[in-house]
XYZ file of C-alpha atoms in Angstrom:
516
model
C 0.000 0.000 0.000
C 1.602 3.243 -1.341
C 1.815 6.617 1.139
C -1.316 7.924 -1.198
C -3.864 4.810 -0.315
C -3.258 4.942 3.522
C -3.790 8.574 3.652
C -6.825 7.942 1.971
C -8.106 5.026 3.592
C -7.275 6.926 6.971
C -9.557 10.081 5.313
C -12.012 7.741 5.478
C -11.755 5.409 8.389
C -11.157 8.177 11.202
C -14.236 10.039 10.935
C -16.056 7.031 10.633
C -14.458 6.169 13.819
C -15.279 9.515 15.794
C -18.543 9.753 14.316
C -19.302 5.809 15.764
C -17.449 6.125 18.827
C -18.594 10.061 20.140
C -21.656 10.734 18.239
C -23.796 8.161 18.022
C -23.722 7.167 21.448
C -24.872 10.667 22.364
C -28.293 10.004 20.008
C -28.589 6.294 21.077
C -27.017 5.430 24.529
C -27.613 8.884 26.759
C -30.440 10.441 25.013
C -31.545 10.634 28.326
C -29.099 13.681 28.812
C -30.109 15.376 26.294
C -32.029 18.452 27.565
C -29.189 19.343 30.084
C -27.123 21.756 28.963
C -23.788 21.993 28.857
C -20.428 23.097 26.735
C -20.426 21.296 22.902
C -18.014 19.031 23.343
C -18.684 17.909 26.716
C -22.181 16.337 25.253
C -20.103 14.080 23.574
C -16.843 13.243 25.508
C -14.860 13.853 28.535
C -12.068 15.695 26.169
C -13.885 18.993 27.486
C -13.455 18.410 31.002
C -9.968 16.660 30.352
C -8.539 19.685 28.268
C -8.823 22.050 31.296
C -7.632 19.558 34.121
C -4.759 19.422 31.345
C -4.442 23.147 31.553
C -4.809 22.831 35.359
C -7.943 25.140 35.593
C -10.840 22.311 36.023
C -12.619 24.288 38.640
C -12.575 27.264 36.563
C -13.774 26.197 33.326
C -16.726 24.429 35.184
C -17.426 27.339 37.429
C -17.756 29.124 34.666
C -19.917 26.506 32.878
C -22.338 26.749 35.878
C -22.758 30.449 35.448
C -23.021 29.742 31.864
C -25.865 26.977 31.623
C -27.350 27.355 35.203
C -27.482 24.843 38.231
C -27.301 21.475 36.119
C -24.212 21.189 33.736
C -23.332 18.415 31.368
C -19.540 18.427 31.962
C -18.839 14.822 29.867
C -20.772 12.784 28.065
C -22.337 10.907 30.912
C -21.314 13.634 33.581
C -23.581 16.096 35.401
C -22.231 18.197 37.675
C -24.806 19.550 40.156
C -23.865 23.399 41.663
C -26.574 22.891 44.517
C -25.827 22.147 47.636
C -28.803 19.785 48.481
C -26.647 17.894 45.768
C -24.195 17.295 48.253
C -26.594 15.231 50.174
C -28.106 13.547 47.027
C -24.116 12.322 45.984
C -22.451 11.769 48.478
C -24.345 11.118 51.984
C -24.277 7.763 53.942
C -26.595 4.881 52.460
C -27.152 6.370 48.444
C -25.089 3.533 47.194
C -22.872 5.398 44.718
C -19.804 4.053 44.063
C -16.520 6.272 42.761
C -16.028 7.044 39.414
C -13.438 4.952 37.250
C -11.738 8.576 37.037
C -9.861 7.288 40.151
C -8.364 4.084 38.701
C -6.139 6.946 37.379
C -4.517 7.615 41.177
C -3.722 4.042 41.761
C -0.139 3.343 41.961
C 0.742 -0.342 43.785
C -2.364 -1.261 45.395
C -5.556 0.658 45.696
C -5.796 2.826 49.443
C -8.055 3.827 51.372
C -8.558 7.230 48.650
C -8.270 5.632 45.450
C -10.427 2.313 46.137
C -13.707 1.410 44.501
C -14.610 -1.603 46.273
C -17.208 -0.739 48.724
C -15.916 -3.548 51.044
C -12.258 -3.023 50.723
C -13.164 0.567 51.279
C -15.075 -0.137 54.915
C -12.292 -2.707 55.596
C -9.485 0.072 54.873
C -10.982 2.706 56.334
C -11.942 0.687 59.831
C -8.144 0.429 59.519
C -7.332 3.840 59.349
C -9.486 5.514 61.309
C -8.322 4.254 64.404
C -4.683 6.032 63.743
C -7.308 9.797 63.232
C -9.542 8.827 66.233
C -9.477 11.884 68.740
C -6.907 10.721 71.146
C -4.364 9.277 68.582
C -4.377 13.029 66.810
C -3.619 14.970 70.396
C -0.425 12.518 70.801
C 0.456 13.874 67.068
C 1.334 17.215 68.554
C 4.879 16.551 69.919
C 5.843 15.808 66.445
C 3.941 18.799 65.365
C 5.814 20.965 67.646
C 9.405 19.950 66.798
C 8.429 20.626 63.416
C 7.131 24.280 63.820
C 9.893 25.024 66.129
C 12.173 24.487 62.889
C 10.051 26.388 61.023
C 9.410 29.562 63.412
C 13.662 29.590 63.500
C 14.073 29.599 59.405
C 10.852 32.286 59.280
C 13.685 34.066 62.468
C 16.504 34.377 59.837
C 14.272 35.572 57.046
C 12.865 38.350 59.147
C 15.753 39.547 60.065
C 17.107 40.373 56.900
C 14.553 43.295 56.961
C 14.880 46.315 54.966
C 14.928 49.794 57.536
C 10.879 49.478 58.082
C 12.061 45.907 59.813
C 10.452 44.061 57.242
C 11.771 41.229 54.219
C 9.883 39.800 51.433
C 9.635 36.061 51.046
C 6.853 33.699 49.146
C 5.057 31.546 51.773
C 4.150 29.048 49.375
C 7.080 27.391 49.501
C 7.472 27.458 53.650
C 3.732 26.298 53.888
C 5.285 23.527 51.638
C 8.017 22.805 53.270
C 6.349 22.497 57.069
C 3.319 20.620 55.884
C 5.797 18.075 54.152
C 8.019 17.577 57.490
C 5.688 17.136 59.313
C 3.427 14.456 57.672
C 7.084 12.592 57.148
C 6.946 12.320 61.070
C 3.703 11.252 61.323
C 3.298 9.369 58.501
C 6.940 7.752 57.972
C 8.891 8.143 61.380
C 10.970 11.234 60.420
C 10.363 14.877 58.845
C 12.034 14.967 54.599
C 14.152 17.708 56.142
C 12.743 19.958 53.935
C 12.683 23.099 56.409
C 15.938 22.618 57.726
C 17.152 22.396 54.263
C 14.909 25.186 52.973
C 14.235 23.598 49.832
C 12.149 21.315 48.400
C 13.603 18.085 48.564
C 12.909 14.139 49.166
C 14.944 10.604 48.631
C 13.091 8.447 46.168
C 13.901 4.540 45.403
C 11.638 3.395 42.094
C 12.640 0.141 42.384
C 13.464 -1.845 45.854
C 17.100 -2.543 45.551
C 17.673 -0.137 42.991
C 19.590 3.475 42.737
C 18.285 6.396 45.493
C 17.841 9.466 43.980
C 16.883 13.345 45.332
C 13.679 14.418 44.056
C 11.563 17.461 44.380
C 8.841 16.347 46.604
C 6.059 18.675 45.884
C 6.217 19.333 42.439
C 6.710 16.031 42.216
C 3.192 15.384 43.997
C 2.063 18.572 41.782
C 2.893 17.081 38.421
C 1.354 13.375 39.673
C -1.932 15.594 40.632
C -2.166 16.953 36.928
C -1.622 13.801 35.320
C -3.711 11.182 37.129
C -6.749 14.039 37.063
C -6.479 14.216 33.402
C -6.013 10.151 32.465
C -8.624 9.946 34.957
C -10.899 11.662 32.652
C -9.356 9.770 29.270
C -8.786 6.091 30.817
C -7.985 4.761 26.596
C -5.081 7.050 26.903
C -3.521 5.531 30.247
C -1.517 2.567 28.414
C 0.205 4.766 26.184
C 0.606 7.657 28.778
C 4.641 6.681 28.678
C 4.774 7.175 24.901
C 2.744 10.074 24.163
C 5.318 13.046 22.525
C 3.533 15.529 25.201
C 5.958 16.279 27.727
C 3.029 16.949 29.973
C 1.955 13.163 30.145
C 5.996 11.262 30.086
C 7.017 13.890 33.134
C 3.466 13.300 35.243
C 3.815 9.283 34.468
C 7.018 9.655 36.299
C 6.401 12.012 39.134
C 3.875 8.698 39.569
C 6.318 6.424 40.085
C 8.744 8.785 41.794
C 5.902 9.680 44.326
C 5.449 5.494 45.131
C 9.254 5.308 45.338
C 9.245 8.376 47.884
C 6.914 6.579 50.108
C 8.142 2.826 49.414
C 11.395 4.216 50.421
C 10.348 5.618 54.371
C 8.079 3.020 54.848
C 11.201 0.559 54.017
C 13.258 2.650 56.406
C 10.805 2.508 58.930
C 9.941 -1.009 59.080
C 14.442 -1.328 59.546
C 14.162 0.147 62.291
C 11.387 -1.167 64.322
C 13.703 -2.990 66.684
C 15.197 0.186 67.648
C 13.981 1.785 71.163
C 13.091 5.000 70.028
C 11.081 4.006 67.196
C 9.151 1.508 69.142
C 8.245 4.528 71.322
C 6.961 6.562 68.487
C 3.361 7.053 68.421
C 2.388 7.632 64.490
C 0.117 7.246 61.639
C 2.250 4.227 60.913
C 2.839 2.577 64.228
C -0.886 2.287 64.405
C -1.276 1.072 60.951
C 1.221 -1.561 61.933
C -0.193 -2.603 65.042
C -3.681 -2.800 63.470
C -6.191 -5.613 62.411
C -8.668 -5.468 60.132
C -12.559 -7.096 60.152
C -10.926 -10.194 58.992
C -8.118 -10.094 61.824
C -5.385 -9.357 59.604
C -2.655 -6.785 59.485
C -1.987 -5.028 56.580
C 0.682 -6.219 54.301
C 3.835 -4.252 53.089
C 2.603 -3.521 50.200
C -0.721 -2.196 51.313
C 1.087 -0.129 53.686
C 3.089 1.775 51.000
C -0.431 2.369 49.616
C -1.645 3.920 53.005
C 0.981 6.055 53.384
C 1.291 7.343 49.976
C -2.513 8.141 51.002
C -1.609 10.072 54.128
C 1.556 11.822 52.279
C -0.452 13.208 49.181
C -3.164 14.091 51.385
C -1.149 15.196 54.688
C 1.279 17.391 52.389
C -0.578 18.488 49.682
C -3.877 20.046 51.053
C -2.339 21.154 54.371
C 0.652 23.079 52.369
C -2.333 24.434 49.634
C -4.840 25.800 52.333
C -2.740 26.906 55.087
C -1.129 29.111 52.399
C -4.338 30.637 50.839
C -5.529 30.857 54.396
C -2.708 33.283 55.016
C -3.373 34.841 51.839
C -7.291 35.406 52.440
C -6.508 36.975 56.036
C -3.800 39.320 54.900
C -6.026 40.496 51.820
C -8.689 40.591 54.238
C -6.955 43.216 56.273
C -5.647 45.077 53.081
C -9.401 45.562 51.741
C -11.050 46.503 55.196
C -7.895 48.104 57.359
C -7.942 46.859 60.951
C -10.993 44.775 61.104
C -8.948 41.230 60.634
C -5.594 41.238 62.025
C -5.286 43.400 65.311
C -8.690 40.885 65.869
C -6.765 38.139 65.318
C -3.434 38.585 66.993
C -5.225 39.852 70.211
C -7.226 36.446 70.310
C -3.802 34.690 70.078
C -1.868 37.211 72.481
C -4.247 36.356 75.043
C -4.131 32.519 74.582
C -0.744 32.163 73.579
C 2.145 33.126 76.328
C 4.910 35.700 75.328
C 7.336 33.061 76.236
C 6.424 30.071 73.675
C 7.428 30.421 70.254
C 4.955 28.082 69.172
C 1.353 27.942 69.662
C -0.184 24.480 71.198
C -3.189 22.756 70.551
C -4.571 23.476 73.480
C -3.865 27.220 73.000
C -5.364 27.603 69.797
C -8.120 24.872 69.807
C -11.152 26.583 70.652
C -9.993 30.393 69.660
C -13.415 31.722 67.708
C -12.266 34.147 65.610
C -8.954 31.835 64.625
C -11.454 29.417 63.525
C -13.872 30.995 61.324
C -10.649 32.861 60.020
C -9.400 29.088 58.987
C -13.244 28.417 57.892
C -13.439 31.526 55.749
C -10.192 30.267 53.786
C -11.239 27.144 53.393
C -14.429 28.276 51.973
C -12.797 31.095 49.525
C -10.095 28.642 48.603
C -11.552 25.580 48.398
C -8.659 23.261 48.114
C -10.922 19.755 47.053
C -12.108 22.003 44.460
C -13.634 19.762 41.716
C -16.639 17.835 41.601
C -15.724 14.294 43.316
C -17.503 12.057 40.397
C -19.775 9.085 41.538
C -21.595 6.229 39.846
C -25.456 6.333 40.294
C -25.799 2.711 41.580
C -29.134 1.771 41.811
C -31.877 0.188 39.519
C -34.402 2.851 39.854
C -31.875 5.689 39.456
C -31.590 9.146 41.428
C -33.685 12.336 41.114
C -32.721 15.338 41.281
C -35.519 17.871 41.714
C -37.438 17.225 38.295
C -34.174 15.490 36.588
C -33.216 12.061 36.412
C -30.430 9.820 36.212
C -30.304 6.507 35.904
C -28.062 3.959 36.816
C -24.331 4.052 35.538
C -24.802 8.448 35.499
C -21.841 9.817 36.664
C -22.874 12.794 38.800
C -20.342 15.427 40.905
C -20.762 18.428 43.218
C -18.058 21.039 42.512
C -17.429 22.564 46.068
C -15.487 25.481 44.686
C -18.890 26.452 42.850
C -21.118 26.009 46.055
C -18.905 27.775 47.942
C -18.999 31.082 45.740
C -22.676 30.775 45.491
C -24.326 34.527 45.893
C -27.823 33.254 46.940
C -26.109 30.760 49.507
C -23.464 33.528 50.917
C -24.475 36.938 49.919
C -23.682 39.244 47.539
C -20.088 39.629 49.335
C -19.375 36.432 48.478
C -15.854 37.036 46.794
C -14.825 38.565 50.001
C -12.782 37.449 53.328
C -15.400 38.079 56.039
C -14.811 35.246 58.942
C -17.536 36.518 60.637
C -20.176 34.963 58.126
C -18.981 32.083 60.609
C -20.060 33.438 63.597
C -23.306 31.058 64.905
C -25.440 33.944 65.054
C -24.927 34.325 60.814
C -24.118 30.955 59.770
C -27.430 29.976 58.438
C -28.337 26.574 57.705
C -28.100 26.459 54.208
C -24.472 27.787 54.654
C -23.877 24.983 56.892
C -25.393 22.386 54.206
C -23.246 24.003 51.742
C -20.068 24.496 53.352
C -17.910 20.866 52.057
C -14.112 21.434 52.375
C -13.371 18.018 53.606
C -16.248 16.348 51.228
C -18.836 13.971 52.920
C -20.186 11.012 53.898
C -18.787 7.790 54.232
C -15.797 9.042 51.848
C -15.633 12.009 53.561
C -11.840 12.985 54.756
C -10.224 10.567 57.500
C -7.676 13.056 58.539
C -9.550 16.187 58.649
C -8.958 16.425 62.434
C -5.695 16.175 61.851
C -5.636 18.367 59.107
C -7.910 21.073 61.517
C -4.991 20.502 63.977
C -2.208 21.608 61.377
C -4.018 24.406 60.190
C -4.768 26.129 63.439
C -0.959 25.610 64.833
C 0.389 26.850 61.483
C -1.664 30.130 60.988
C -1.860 30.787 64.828
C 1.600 30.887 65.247
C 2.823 32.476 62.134
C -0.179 35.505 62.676
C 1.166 35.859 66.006
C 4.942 36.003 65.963
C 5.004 37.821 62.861
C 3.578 41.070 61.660
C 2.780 40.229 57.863
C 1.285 42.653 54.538
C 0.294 41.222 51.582
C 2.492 42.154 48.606
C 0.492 40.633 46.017
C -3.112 41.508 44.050
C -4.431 38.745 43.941
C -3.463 34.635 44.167
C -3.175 32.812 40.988
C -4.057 28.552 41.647
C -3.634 25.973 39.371
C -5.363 22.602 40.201
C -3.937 18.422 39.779
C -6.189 16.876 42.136
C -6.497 19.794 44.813
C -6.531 23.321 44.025
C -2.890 25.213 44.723
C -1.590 28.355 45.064
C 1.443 29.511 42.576
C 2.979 32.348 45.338
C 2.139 34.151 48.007
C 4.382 37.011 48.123
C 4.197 38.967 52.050
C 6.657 41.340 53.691
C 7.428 39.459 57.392
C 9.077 41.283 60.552
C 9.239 39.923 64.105
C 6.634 41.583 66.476
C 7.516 43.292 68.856
């Protein structure tokens, strides 16, 4: 066959091939989702949806879709993505039977965890498993660990500070700290010891692909970053995953390594760990991992080595990641805050802490900061703005009969998603300030019910985030002691975010001087 015939049988057979593969599906097979509008594309493929978690702006482009095409939003060809927040209890509460989307067969790397599984029983069995290392009492004996950390930190944040211009103050980019802290310290809990990160000031982990084989440095986070972008966009085109490895787009080869580079930075502590159990000090440790050792499942058994790589490659993406992403917006949203409304957020905030917080600790405790109102709906408020689990978390519509939604319908096999992001910058649920940093919308006197419904930053439900009292924990030791050592202005307009799985920060540029 000469050059001429192939191109011409190729003419020929790829449009046939679109047009049976995209189009007729969307006359035959989902008719059903017809009347729901939605971008072009995304009526007949997830290459819509898939182009912008590409481009790392997801939430955006469907935010934008919502305020497009209204309330209900054909996102893919058997996606709806549902910008209400009864939704929320329609998707994702206890008992509906949905099941996660394939989309997270994309995240797997080993064996599935407790994040990435779609087996309703291996998910009850896993997560019976790791709750008991987030129960109440196992997070307050996190806190020494904790504390060592921030102590490094608080010292690094010292020497930056004092480089100060003649107004006292120096310029730095808290993304990177926020990174660096959140890292260390789920390395301690998670894995036995911080990455050294903070000490080292730079972003910065051992990897080991292959057991036995060559240890290399790696850049944790954008490592993580990169692994974020690349499993959220196979997860939306699973025909490409084979051939991820081989595709000419940079974008794909570099995130199908930070994959395995991201396994090999957690087989690589947990390896280290598990070397050292016989020794004293790390038989003392109390840990994510020494409980996840030293627990049994419902069918008695402990979990193996290769399931605990899988764990903790949970509890590092999710420790690290949404910690280091939400602490710094938090920051961000306070210190903008007190740029747009002088006086009304931080003298507020560092009195609260003053008074809780003696002049002698350089670090704020759990105890301290626990219960501190305003600190809380301060964290709240960032949460909310930010909105770190961003995207709609897709699920399967499970049963026979299907789900309704108000007049709608979908029946089983519907893939159907909330996008928190979306809810959370609804005007009719949160007011026409809605774009704006006012913690006091928190405040039990304002926070309405249908706020309450609405407000989803650790999702919900029965998949609903194990460590969020851990992550709570981190969040209000962080921010409480960096607002109250420091005196901090915003040097920045506004913060740019780019999104993998969670939604991220680029920078955070402040000016930072020791308070007096």
């Amino acid at each position: 066959m000469d050059l001429l015939q192939y191109l011409f049988l190729c003419s020929i057979f790829i449009p046939l091939w679109i047009v049976l593969y995209y189009i007729v599906p969307y006359f035959t097979t989902y008719t059903h989702l017809r009347h729901i509008p939605g971008p072009f594309v995304a009526k007949f493929s997830n290459i819509w949806l898939a182009h912008y978690s590409r481009k790392g702006q997801r939430y955006a482009a469907v935010h934008a879709a919502h305020r497009r095409y209204g309330r209900l939003v054909r996102v893919g060809y058997n996606h709806i993505s549902i910008a209400d927040e009864r939704g929320i209890q329609v998707v994702y509460a206890h008992g509906n039977g949905f099941l996660k989307d394939t989309f997270y067969e994309a995240f797997v790397s080993g064996v599935p965890g407790v994040f990435n599984t779609r087996d309703r029983a291996q998910h009850t069995r896993k997560r019976k498993i790791v709750a008991h290392a987030f129960s109440p009492g196992a997070v307050v004996a996190f806190e020494s660990h904790m504390a060592e950390n921030l102590d490094r930190w608080v010292k690094q944040l010292d020497m930056i500070a004092a480089q100060g211009d003649v107004n006292g103050f120096a310029r730095v980019n808290m993304m990177p700290w926020c990174t660096y802290i959140a890292f260390d310290i789920i390395g301690d809990l998670a894995f036995g010891a911080p990455f050294g990160m903070v000490e080292k000031g730079r972003d910065e982990c051992e990897s080991q692909v292959r057991p036995g084989g060559p240890v290399v440095l790696t850049r944790g986070a954008e490592t993580l970053n990169r692994r974020g972008e690349v499993s959220s966009t196979l997860g939306l085109l699973p025909s490409l995953r084979p051939y991820a490895n081989y595709l000419p787009d940079p974008f794909f080869t570099k995130g199908m390594q930070s994959v395995q580079n991201l396994h090999g930075i957690a087989s690589m502590a947990v390896s280290k760990r598990l070397d050292d159990t016989g020794k004293p000090e790390q038989n003392k440790r109390h840990d994510i991992l020494a409980l996840l050792l030293k627990s049994k499942g419902p069918d008695g058994l402990p979990m193996q080595r290769n399931e605990l790589i899988s764990e903790s490659l949970t509890q590092l993406i999710a420790g690290s990641d949404t910690v280091s992403n939400t602490s710094c917006a938090i920051i961000y949203w306070i210190l903008a805050g007190e740029r747009d409304a002088p006086g009304t957020i931080l003298p507020r905030l560092q009195q609260e802490l003053d008074a809780a917080i003696p002049s002698t600790g350089a670090i704020a405790t759990h105890v301290q900061v626990k219960n501190l109102p305003f600190l809380r709906r301060c964290i709240d408020e960032g949460m909310r703005l930010h909105s770190t689990s961003a995207l709609g978390l897709p699920r399967i519509v499970t049963s026979a009969s299907g789900v309704w939604f108000e007049d709608a319908h979908f029946p089983i096999g519907t893939v159907l998603s909330v996008p928190s992001y979306t809810v959370h910058h609804d005007a009719k649920i949160w007011g026409p300030d809605v774009g704006k940093f006012i913690p006091d919308r928190f405040s039990p006197q304002s926070f309405t019910s249908r706020q309450k419904m609405a407000f989803n930053p650790f999702s919900y439900g029965p998949r609903a985030c194990v460590g969020q009292n851990v992550a709570l924990m981190e969040l209000s030791l962080i921010v409480g002691t960096l607002i109250r050592r420091y005196d901090l202005v915003l040097e920045q307009k506004e913060m740019k975010c780019t999104e993998g799985f969670s939604k991220k920060p680029v920078e955070c540029w402040v000016r930072i001087k020791r308070r007096a």
